[in-house]
PDB file of C-alpha atoms in Angstrom:
ATOM      1  CA  MET A  27      46.618  27.496 -20.442  1.00  0.00           C
ATOM      2  CA  LYS A  28      45.590  27.102 -24.083  1.00  0.00           C
ATOM      3  CA  LYS A  29      44.849  23.345 -23.335  1.00  0.00           C
ATOM      4  CA  GLN A  30      42.902  24.692 -20.285  1.00  0.00           C
ATOM      5  CA  ILE A  31      40.811  27.065 -22.433  1.00  0.00           C
ATOM      6  CA  LYS A  32      39.905  24.641 -24.983  1.00  0.00           C
ATOM      7  CA  ILE A  33      39.007  21.769 -22.434  1.00  0.00           C
ATOM      8  CA  LEU A  34      36.714  24.092 -20.224  1.00  0.00           C
ATOM      9  CA  PRO A  35      34.244  24.547 -22.995  1.00  0.00           C
ATOM     10  CA  VAL A  36      33.957  20.821 -23.735  1.00  0.00           C
ATOM     11  CA  LEU A  37      33.508  20.171 -19.816  1.00  0.00           C
ATOM     12  CA  CYS A  38      30.826  22.437 -19.565  1.00  0.00           C
ATOM     13  CA  LEU A  39      29.134  21.323 -22.295  1.00  0.00           C
ATOM     14  CA  PHE A  40      29.645  17.455 -20.837  1.00  0.00           C
ATOM     15  CA  LEU A  41      28.202  18.814 -17.427  1.00  0.00           C
ATOM     16  CA  LEU A  42      25.341  20.749 -18.846  1.00  0.00           C
ATOM     17  CA  THR A  43      24.104  17.510 -21.123  1.00  0.00           C
ATOM     18  CA  ALA A  44      24.739  15.090 -18.419  1.00  0.00           C
ATOM     19  CA  CYS A  45      22.133  17.490 -15.883  1.00  0.00           C
ATOM     20  CA  ASP A  46      19.839  17.860 -18.557  1.00  0.00           C
ATOM     21  CA  GLY A  47      19.676  14.058 -19.413  1.00  0.00           C
ATOM     22  CA  ASN A  48      19.184  13.473 -15.253  1.00  0.00           C
ATOM     23  CA  LEU A  49      16.477  16.771 -15.477  1.00  0.00           C
ATOM     24  CA  ARG A  50      14.881  14.711 -17.961  1.00  0.00           C
ATOM     25  CA  ASP A  51      14.701  11.340 -16.224  1.00  0.00           C
ATOM     26  CA  ARG A  52      13.644  12.943 -12.868  1.00  0.00           C
ATOM     27  CA  TRP A  53      10.494  14.466 -14.680  1.00  0.00           C
ATOM     28  CA  ASP A  54       9.965  11.305 -16.707  1.00  0.00           C
ATOM     29  CA  THR A  55       6.422   9.918 -16.550  1.00  0.00           C
ATOM     30  CA  SER A  56       6.486   6.678 -19.049  1.00  0.00           C
ATOM     31  CA  THR A  57       6.834   4.482 -16.028  1.00  0.00           C
ATOM     32  CA  ALA A  58       4.016   5.993 -14.288  1.00  0.00           C
ATOM     33  CA  GLN A  59       1.894   6.098 -17.677  1.00  0.00           C
ATOM     34  CA  ASP A  60       3.113   2.114 -18.476  1.00  0.00           C
ATOM     35  CA  SER A  61       1.843   1.035 -15.008  1.00  0.00           C
ATOM     36  CA  SER A  62      -1.280   2.684 -15.193  1.00  0.00           C
ATOM     37  CA  LEU A  63      -2.170   0.940 -18.489  1.00  0.00           C
ATOM     38  CA  SER A  64      -0.997  -2.246 -17.156  1.00  0.00           C
ATOM     39  CA  GLU A  65      -3.644  -1.677 -13.960  1.00  0.00           C
ATOM     40  CA  ALA A  66      -6.278  -0.632 -16.199  1.00  0.00           C
ATOM     41  CA  ILE A  67      -5.844  -3.725 -18.988  1.00  0.00           C
ATOM     42  CA  PHE A  68      -5.171  -6.739 -16.426  1.00  0.00           C
ATOM     43  CA  ALA A  69      -8.580  -5.123 -14.370  1.00  0.00           C
ATOM     44  CA  ASP A  70     -10.214  -5.297 -17.356  1.00  0.00           C
ATOM     45  CA  ILE A  71      -9.806  -8.716 -18.231  1.00  0.00           C
ATOM     46  CA  TYR A  72     -11.312  -9.867 -14.579  1.00  0.00           C
ATOM     47  CA  GLY A  73     -14.256  -7.800 -15.325  1.00  0.00           C
ATOM     48  CA  GLN A  74     -14.690  -8.872 -18.858  1.00  0.00           C
ATOM     49  CA  VAL A  75     -15.160 -12.662 -17.260  1.00  0.00           C
ATOM     50  CA  LEU A  76     -16.678 -11.543 -14.169  1.00  0.00           C
ATOM     51  CA  ASN A  77     -19.604  -9.785 -16.620  1.00  0.00           C
ATOM     52  CA  SER A  78     -19.698 -12.765 -18.733  1.00  0.00           C
ATOM     53  CA  ALA A  79     -19.957 -15.317 -16.095  1.00  0.00           C
ATOM     54  CA  THR A  80     -23.175 -13.313 -14.249  1.00  0.00           C
ATOM     55  CA  LEU A  81     -24.636 -11.838 -17.828  1.00  0.00           C
ATOM     56  CA  GLY A  82     -23.958 -14.592 -19.857  1.00  0.00           C
ATOM     57  CA  GLY A  83     -24.519 -15.011 -23.909  1.00  0.00           C
ATOM     58  CA  ASP A  84     -26.511 -12.290 -25.590  1.00  0.00           C
ATOM     59  CA  ASN A  85     -26.802 -10.070 -22.531  1.00  0.00           C
ATOM     60  CA  PHE A  86     -23.242  -9.368 -22.396  1.00  0.00           C
ATOM     61  CA  LYS A  87     -22.875  -8.250 -26.075  1.00  0.00           C
ATOM     62  CA  SER A  88     -21.950  -4.767 -26.717  1.00  0.00           C
ATOM     63  CA  SER A  89     -22.784  -4.939 -30.048  1.00  0.00           C
ATOM     64  CA  SER A  90     -24.923  -7.254 -32.656  1.00  0.00           C
ATOM     65  CA  SER A  91     -22.261  -9.534 -33.134  1.00  0.00           C
ATOM     66  CA  CYS A  92     -19.668  -9.927 -30.101  1.00  0.00           C
ATOM     67  CA  PRO A  93     -18.582 -11.065 -27.639  1.00  0.00           C
ATOM     68  CA  THR A  94     -19.699 -14.607 -27.928  1.00  0.00           C
ATOM     69  CA  VAL A  95     -19.623 -16.446 -24.554  1.00  0.00           C
ATOM     70  CA  THR A  96     -19.918 -20.108 -24.036  1.00  0.00           C
ATOM     71  CA  ILE A  97     -19.743 -21.675 -20.788  1.00  0.00           C
ATOM     72  CA  SER A  98     -19.276 -25.345 -20.539  1.00  0.00           C
ATOM     73  CA  PRO A  99     -20.993 -27.376 -19.116  1.00  0.00           C
ATOM     74  CA  PHE A 100     -24.042 -25.225 -19.174  1.00  0.00           C
ATOM     75  CA  ASP A 101     -26.056 -27.418 -16.825  1.00  0.00           C
ATOM     76  CA  GLY A 102     -25.303 -25.575 -13.209  1.00  0.00           C
ATOM     77  CA  THR A 103     -23.019 -28.040 -12.383  1.00  0.00           C
ATOM     78  CA  PHE A 104     -19.021 -26.839 -11.542  1.00  0.00           C
ATOM     79  CA  PRO A 105     -16.093 -26.798 -12.496  1.00  0.00           C
ATOM     80  CA  ILE A 106     -16.698 -25.099 -15.729  1.00  0.00           C
ATOM     81  CA  THR A 107     -14.926 -23.241 -18.228  1.00  0.00           C
ATOM     82  CA  ILE A 108     -15.799 -19.798 -19.659  1.00  0.00           C
ATOM     83  CA  GLU A 109     -14.794 -18.638 -22.949  1.00  0.00           C
ATOM     84  CA  VAL A 110     -15.439 -15.075 -24.076  1.00  0.00           C
ATOM     85  CA  ASP A 111     -14.678 -14.630 -27.798  1.00  0.00           C
ATOM     86  CA  PHE A 112     -14.480 -11.331 -29.493  1.00  0.00           C
ATOM     87  CA  GLY A 113     -13.750 -12.522 -32.722  1.00  0.00           C
ATOM     88  CA  ASN A 114     -10.449 -12.295 -35.301  1.00  0.00           C
ATOM     89  CA  VAL A 115     -11.598  -8.766 -35.899  1.00  0.00           C
ATOM     90  CA  ASN A 116     -12.001  -5.486 -33.353  1.00  0.00           C
ATOM     91  CA  CYS A 117     -14.707  -5.731 -30.982  1.00  0.00           C
ATOM     92  CA  PRO A 118     -15.873  -2.047 -30.120  1.00  0.00           C
ATOM     93  CA  GLY A 119     -16.566  -2.446 -26.296  1.00  0.00           C
ATOM     94  CA  ALA A 120     -19.270   0.258 -24.741  1.00  0.00           C
ATOM     95  CA  ASP A 121     -16.237   1.732 -22.804  1.00  0.00           C
ATOM     96  CA  GLY A 122     -14.536   2.469 -25.829  1.00  0.00           C
ATOM     97  CA  ARG A 123     -12.083  -0.164 -26.071  1.00  0.00           C
ATOM     98  CA  GLN A 124     -11.168  -2.188 -29.112  1.00  0.00           C
ATOM     99  CA  ARG A 125     -11.064  -6.013 -28.246  1.00  0.00           C
ATOM    100  CA  ARG A 126      -9.925  -9.293 -30.266  1.00  0.00           C
ATOM    101  CA  GLY A 127      -8.979 -12.656 -29.369  1.00  0.00           C
ATOM    102  CA  LYS A 128     -10.292 -14.980 -26.562  1.00  0.00           C
ATOM    103  CA  LEU A 129     -10.232 -15.226 -22.662  1.00  0.00           C
ATOM    104  CA  ILE A 130     -10.400 -18.546 -21.356  1.00  0.00           C
ATOM    105  CA  ALA A 131     -11.679 -19.176 -17.548  1.00  0.00           C
ATOM    106  CA  ASP A 132     -11.463 -22.030 -15.523  1.00  0.00           C
ATOM    107  CA  MET A 133     -13.992 -21.819 -12.464  1.00  0.00           C
ATOM    108  CA  SER A 134     -14.320 -24.556  -9.504  1.00  0.00           C
ATOM    109  CA  GLY A 135     -17.291 -22.924  -8.066  1.00  0.00           C
ATOM    110  CA  PRO A 136     -19.776 -20.134  -7.799  1.00  0.00           C
ATOM    111  CA  TYR A 137     -18.146 -16.610  -7.853  1.00  0.00           C
ATOM    112  CA  THR A 138     -20.053 -15.777  -4.519  1.00  0.00           C
ATOM    113  CA  GLU A 139     -18.529 -19.132  -2.903  1.00  0.00           C
ATOM    114  CA  PRO A 140     -15.698 -19.028  -0.517  1.00  0.00           C
ATOM    115  CA  GLY A 141     -12.924 -21.205  -1.423  1.00  0.00           C
ATOM    116  CA  THR A 142     -13.651 -20.623  -5.541  1.00  0.00           C
ATOM    117  CA  PHE A 143     -10.940 -20.538  -7.624  1.00  0.00           C
ATOM    118  CA  ILE A 144     -10.868 -18.942 -11.001  1.00  0.00           C
ATOM    119  CA  SER A 145      -7.830 -19.089 -13.282  1.00  0.00           C
ATOM    120  CA  ILE A 146      -7.716 -16.844 -16.612  1.00  0.00           C
ATOM    121  CA  VAL A 147      -5.835 -16.655 -19.783  1.00  0.00           C
ATOM    122  CA  PRO A 148      -6.042 -14.299 -22.694  1.00  0.00           C
ATOM    123  CA  GLU A 149      -5.738 -16.332 -26.248  1.00  0.00           C
ATOM    124  CA  ASN A 150      -4.182 -14.466 -28.704  1.00  0.00           C
ATOM    125  CA  TYR A 151      -6.093 -11.596 -27.064  1.00  0.00           C
ATOM    126  CA  TYR A 152      -5.651  -7.493 -27.974  1.00  0.00           C
ATOM    127  CA  VAL A 153      -6.805  -4.516 -26.682  1.00  0.00           C
ATOM    128  CA  ASN A 154      -6.619  -1.342 -28.709  1.00  0.00           C
ATOM    129  CA  ASP A 155      -4.379  -3.459 -30.829  1.00  0.00           C
ATOM    130  CA  MET A 156      -2.356  -4.352 -28.284  1.00  0.00           C
ATOM    131  CA  LEU A 157      -1.608  -8.152 -27.679  1.00  0.00           C
ATOM    132  CA  VAL A 158      -2.067  -8.855 -23.819  1.00  0.00           C
ATOM    133  CA  GLU A 159      -0.416 -12.597 -22.556  1.00  0.00           C
ATOM    134  CA  GLY A 160      -0.267 -13.609 -18.810  1.00  0.00           C
ATOM    135  CA  LEU A 161      -2.340 -15.690 -16.370  1.00  0.00           C
ATOM    136  CA  GLN A 162      -4.724 -14.054 -13.579  1.00  0.00           C
ATOM    137  CA  GLU A 163      -5.644 -16.242 -10.589  1.00  0.00           C
ATOM    138  CA  VAL A 164      -8.650 -15.300  -8.382  1.00  0.00           C
ATOM    139  CA  GLU A 165      -9.525 -16.923  -4.922  1.00  0.00           C
ATOM    140  CA  ASN A 166     -12.836 -16.009  -3.176  1.00  0.00           C
ATOM    141  CA  LEU A 167     -11.272 -15.229   0.382  1.00  0.00           C
ATOM    142  CA  GLY A 168     -14.712 -15.172   1.991  1.00  0.00           C
ATOM    143  CA  LEU A 169     -16.214 -12.491   4.297  1.00  0.00           C
ATOM    144  CA  ASN A 170     -13.528 -10.095   6.167  1.00  0.00           C
ATOM    145  CA  ALA A 171     -13.651  -8.402   8.974  1.00  0.00           C
ATOM    146  CA  ALA A 172     -16.152  -5.975   7.358  1.00  0.00           C
ATOM    147  CA  GLY A 173     -18.480  -8.355   6.648  1.00  0.00           C
ATOM    148  CA  ASN A 174     -17.706  -8.067   2.783  1.00  0.00           C
ATOM    149  CA  LEU A 175     -16.705 -10.665   0.287  1.00  0.00           C
ATOM    150  CA  HIS A 176     -13.073 -10.452  -0.824  1.00  0.00           C
ATOM    151  CA  PHE A 177     -10.668 -12.112  -3.471  1.00  0.00           C
ATOM    152  CA  ALA A 178      -7.202 -12.646  -3.868  1.00  0.00           C
ATOM    153  CA  ILE A 179      -6.026 -11.746  -6.936  1.00  0.00           C
ATOM    154  CA  THR A 180      -2.422 -12.342  -8.781  1.00  0.00           C
ATOM    155  CA  GLU A 181      -1.345 -11.532 -12.090  1.00  0.00           C
ATOM    156  CA  THR A 182       2.050 -13.348 -13.105  1.00  0.00           C
ATOM    157  CA  ASN A 183       3.852 -13.343 -16.476  1.00  0.00           C
ATOM    158  CA  GLY A 184       1.985 -10.297 -17.790  1.00  0.00           C
ATOM    159  CA  ILE A 185       3.027  -8.913 -20.986  1.00  0.00           C
ATOM    160  CA  ILE A 186       1.338  -5.866 -23.098  1.00  0.00           C
ATOM    161  CA  HIS A 187       2.829  -5.677 -26.511  1.00  0.00           C
ATOM    162  CA  SER A 188       2.711  -1.676 -26.630  1.00  0.00           C
ATOM    163  CA  PRO A 189       3.619   0.578 -29.824  1.00  0.00           C
ATOM    164  CA  ASP A 190       6.545   1.606 -27.570  1.00  0.00           C
ATOM    165  CA  GLY A 191       7.801  -1.565 -26.345  1.00  0.00           C
ATOM    166  CA  GLN A 192       7.078  -4.566 -24.246  1.00  0.00           C
ATOM    167  CA  ILE A 193       5.688  -3.770 -20.682  1.00  0.00           C
ATOM    168  CA  PHE A 194       5.588  -6.466 -18.286  1.00  0.00           C
ATOM    169  CA  TRP A 195       3.303  -6.908 -15.036  1.00  0.00           C
ATOM    170  CA  ASN A 196       3.424  -9.067 -11.991  1.00  0.00           C
ATOM    171  CA  SER A 197       1.057  -8.445  -9.041  1.00  0.00           C
ATOM    172  CA  ASN A 198      -0.738  -9.629  -5.816  1.00  0.00           C
ATOM    173  CA  ARG A 199      -3.942  -7.797  -4.897  1.00  0.00           C
ATOM    174  CA  ILE A 200      -6.788  -8.308  -2.497  1.00  0.00           C
ATOM    175  CA  ARG A 201     -10.109  -7.123  -4.251  1.00  0.00           C
ATOM    176  CA  GLU A 202     -12.703  -6.196  -1.540  1.00  0.00           C
ATOM    177  CA  TRP A 203     -16.611  -5.966  -2.624  1.00  0.00           C
ATOM    178  CA  VAL A 204     -17.868  -3.259  -1.003  1.00  0.00           C
ATOM    179  CA  GLU A 205     -21.351  -2.280  -2.935  1.00  0.00           C
ATOM    180  CA  GLY A 206     -23.577  -4.288  -5.274  1.00  0.00           C
ATOM    181  CA  SER A 207     -23.275  -7.972  -3.632  1.00  0.00           C
ATOM    182  CA  ASP A 208     -26.890  -8.232  -2.717  1.00  0.00           C
ATOM    183  CA  THR A 209     -28.217  -7.543  -6.479  1.00  0.00           C
ATOM    184  CA  ALA A 210     -28.192  -9.681  -9.375  1.00  0.00           C
ATOM    185  CA  THR A 211     -26.900  -7.253 -12.008  1.00  0.00           C
ATOM    186  CA  PRO A 212     -23.046  -6.592 -11.884  1.00  0.00           C
ATOM    187  CA  TRP A 213     -23.287  -3.031 -12.945  1.00  0.00           C
ATOM    188  CA  ASP A 214     -24.038  -1.398  -9.326  1.00  0.00           C
ATOM    189  CA  ASP A 215     -20.957  -3.492  -7.876  1.00  0.00           C
ATOM    190  CA  VAL A 216     -18.132  -1.382  -6.423  1.00  0.00           C
ATOM    191  CA  TYR A 217     -14.528  -2.707  -5.246  1.00  0.00           C
ATOM    192  CA  ASN A 218     -11.717  -1.354  -3.355  1.00  0.00           C
ATOM    193  CA  ILE A 219      -8.248  -2.602  -4.386  1.00  0.00           C
ATOM    194  CA  THR A 220      -5.112  -2.920  -2.143  1.00  0.00           C
ATOM    195  CA  GLY A 221      -1.963  -4.807  -2.577  1.00  0.00           C
ATOM    196  CA  THR A 222       1.329  -4.418  -4.604  1.00  0.00           C
ATOM    197  CA  ALA A 223       2.917  -4.564  -8.155  1.00  0.00           C
ATOM    198  CA  GLU A 224       6.104  -5.355 -10.040  1.00  0.00           C
ATOM    199  CA  GLY A 225       7.135  -4.814 -13.608  1.00  0.00           C
ATOM    200  CA  THR A 226       9.099  -3.252 -16.390  1.00  0.00           C
ATOM    201  CA  ASP A 227       7.800  -0.244 -18.594  1.00  0.00           C
ATOM    202  CA  ALA A 228       8.504  -0.081 -22.493  1.00  0.00           C
ATOM    203  CA  ASN A 229      11.882   1.854 -22.040  1.00  0.00           C
ATOM    204  CA  GLY A 230      13.223  -1.283 -20.054  1.00  0.00           C
ATOM    205  CA  ARG A 231      13.135   0.385 -16.461  1.00  0.00           C
ATOM    206  CA  ASP A 232      12.289  -1.807 -13.661  1.00  0.00           C
ATOM    207  CA  TYR A 233       9.926  -0.390 -10.740  1.00  0.00           C
ATOM    208  CA  ASP A 234       7.576  -1.766  -8.010  1.00  0.00           C
ATOM    209  CA  LEU A 235       4.364  -0.124  -6.776  1.00  0.00           C
ATOM    210  CA  GLU A 236       2.155   0.020  -3.775  1.00  0.00           C
ATOM    211  CA  ILE A 237      -1.637   0.783  -3.300  1.00  0.00           C
ATOM    212  CA  ILE A 238      -1.382   3.412  -0.723  1.00  0.00           C
ATOM    213  CA  ALA A 239      -5.105   4.147  -0.453  1.00  0.00           C
ATOM    214  CA  PRO A 240      -7.191   1.830  -1.940  1.00  0.00           C
ATOM    215  CA  LEU A 241      -8.119   1.961  -5.650  1.00  0.00           C
ATOM    216  CA  ASN A 242     -11.981   2.047  -6.163  1.00  0.00           C
ATOM    217  CA  VAL A 243     -13.382   0.591  -9.276  1.00  0.00           C
ATOM    218  CA  LYS A 244     -16.777   0.389 -10.299  1.00  0.00           C
ATOM    219  CA  VAL A 245     -18.381  -2.212 -13.032  1.00  0.00           C
ATOM    220  CA  GLY A 246     -18.973  -0.264 -16.075  1.00  0.00           C
ATOM    221  CA  CYS A 247     -16.670   2.368 -15.326  1.00  0.00           C
ATOM    222  CA  ARG A 248     -13.309   1.427 -17.664  1.00  0.00           C
ATOM    223  CA  TRP A 249     -11.327   3.724 -15.260  1.00  0.00           C
ATOM    224  CA  VAL A 250     -10.116   3.594 -11.477  1.00  0.00           C
ATOM    225  CA  ARG A 251     -12.381   6.310  -9.827  1.00  0.00           C
ATOM    226  CA  GLN A 252     -10.253   6.702  -6.996  1.00  0.00           C
ATOM    227  CA  GLY A 253      -7.452   5.841  -4.446  1.00  0.00           C
ATOM    228  CA  ILE A 254      -3.403   6.579  -4.773  1.00  0.00           C
ATOM    229  CA  LEU A 255      -0.491   4.641  -6.072  1.00  0.00           C
ATOM    230  CA  GLU A 256       3.169   4.900  -4.923  1.00  0.00           C
ATOM    231  CA  ILE A 257       5.575   3.934  -7.540  1.00  0.00           C
ATOM    232  CA  ARG A 258       9.200   3.501  -7.385  1.00  0.00           C
ATOM    233  CA  PRO A 259      11.011   2.967 -10.697  1.00  0.00           C
ATOM    234  CA  ASP A 260      14.844   1.939 -10.353  1.00  0.00           C
ATOM    235  CA  GLY A 261      17.237   5.095 -10.098  1.00  0.00           C
ATOM    236  CA  LEU A 262      14.522   7.475  -9.984  1.00  0.00           C
ATOM    237  CA  ASP A 263      12.720   9.313  -7.442  1.00  0.00           C
ATOM    238  CA  GLU A 264       9.300   7.689  -5.746  1.00  0.00           C
ATOM    239  CA  ARG A 265       5.979   9.239  -8.117  1.00  0.00           C
ATOM    240  CA  THR A 266       2.288   8.947  -6.958  1.00  0.00           C
ATOM    241  CA  ILE A 267      -0.435   8.756  -8.963  1.00  0.00           C
ATOM    242  CA  ASP A 268      -3.680  10.056  -7.433  1.00  0.00           C
ATOM    243  CA  TYR A 269      -6.838   8.849  -9.550  1.00  0.00           C
ATOM    244  CA  GLY A 270      -9.087  12.055  -8.013  1.00  0.00           C
ATOM    245  CA  ASN A 271     -12.238  11.711  -6.125  1.00  0.00           C
ATOM    246  CA  GLY A 272     -14.632   9.315  -7.509  1.00  0.00           C
ATOM    247  CA  ASP A 273     -15.651  10.637 -10.918  1.00  0.00           C
ATOM    248  CA  CYS A 274     -15.637   8.103 -13.752  1.00  0.00           C
ATOM    249  CA  ASN A 275     -13.126   9.523 -16.227  1.00  0.00           C
ATOM    250  CA  GLY A 276      -9.512   8.917 -17.084  1.00  0.00           C
ATOM    251  CA  ASN A 277      -7.778  11.835 -15.343  1.00  0.00           C
ATOM    252  CA  ALA A 278      -5.361  11.713 -12.664  1.00  0.00           C
ATOM    253  CA  THR A 279      -2.727  13.453 -10.865  1.00  0.00           C
ATOM    254  CA  LEU A 280       1.235  12.685 -11.093  1.00  0.00           C
ATOM    255  CA  THR A 281       3.280  13.708  -8.618  1.00  0.00           C
ATOM    256  CA  ILE A 282       7.170  13.831  -8.691  1.00  0.00           C
ATOM    257  CA  ARG A 283       8.725  15.537  -5.660  1.00  0.00           C
ATOM    258  CA  ASP A 284       6.608  18.915  -5.240  1.00  0.00           C
ATOM    259  CA  ARG A 285       5.523  18.765  -9.051  1.00  0.00           C
ATOM    260  CA  ASP A 286       2.384  17.522 -10.611  1.00  0.00           C
ATOM    261  CA  PHE A 287       1.547  16.306 -14.117  1.00  0.00           C
ATOM    262  CA  ASN A 288      -2.204  15.949 -15.314  1.00  0.00           C
ATOM    263  CA  ILE A 289      -2.049  12.551 -17.143  1.00  0.00           C
ATOM    264  CA  VAL A 290      -4.743  10.351 -18.794  1.00  0.00           C
ATOM    265  CA  VAL A 291      -5.251   6.772 -18.265  1.00  0.00           C
ATOM    266  CA  PRO A 292      -5.799   4.895 -21.137  1.00  0.00           C
TER     267      PRO A 292
END
């Protein structure tokens, strides 16, 4: 009987600790935060190259000295290579992000021409002091059933070296150009994004995700403005991220079971 009395408190303590650990995992938001960070940074790579190709040179600079955009050959022929060079020290962007390093893009034809293929590689590229690696490939698929240009975007071997650890990212997306295709400026361009992704968060937990309501993005707004993601971390409950109703801010709602968390997307 004495042995049972001694063991019981230890057993209770073990069960309470185990339950507490499960609860912490259940309400953990790190996978959602890391996937949102990946979403934002890799979408921004696409945007930086697209804007530089459209505006070029000095018109794309957010400050007096950066970035430097080089398009070669610069004679109206294709294929071309676009180099977006933010320099060796942080270049402050109009969106509040700090960038340094280069983005190198090879483009087979005009962005709006069906069949055009673009490959983008970061070179010693940092966003807010986080090294970003990977390959992004874009293919113009022509007009869809709604009469909008749409693009297949594949991101492979993506790595973000965050302060909390490495975040891995791979995705397959369709990006539909829903507004602004009839104007020369990119600043009124709006896209809807659908598709899937998979990755590993900074804590080493694998996950996959699916866009269950199209993500709405506008050139000039650093955040997703609307849409819903469903995230499935290994061993945990599904989570959803709702990006709101179209406002340009970093606020989103993370839902785990019946509990909501307010999160701020980087």
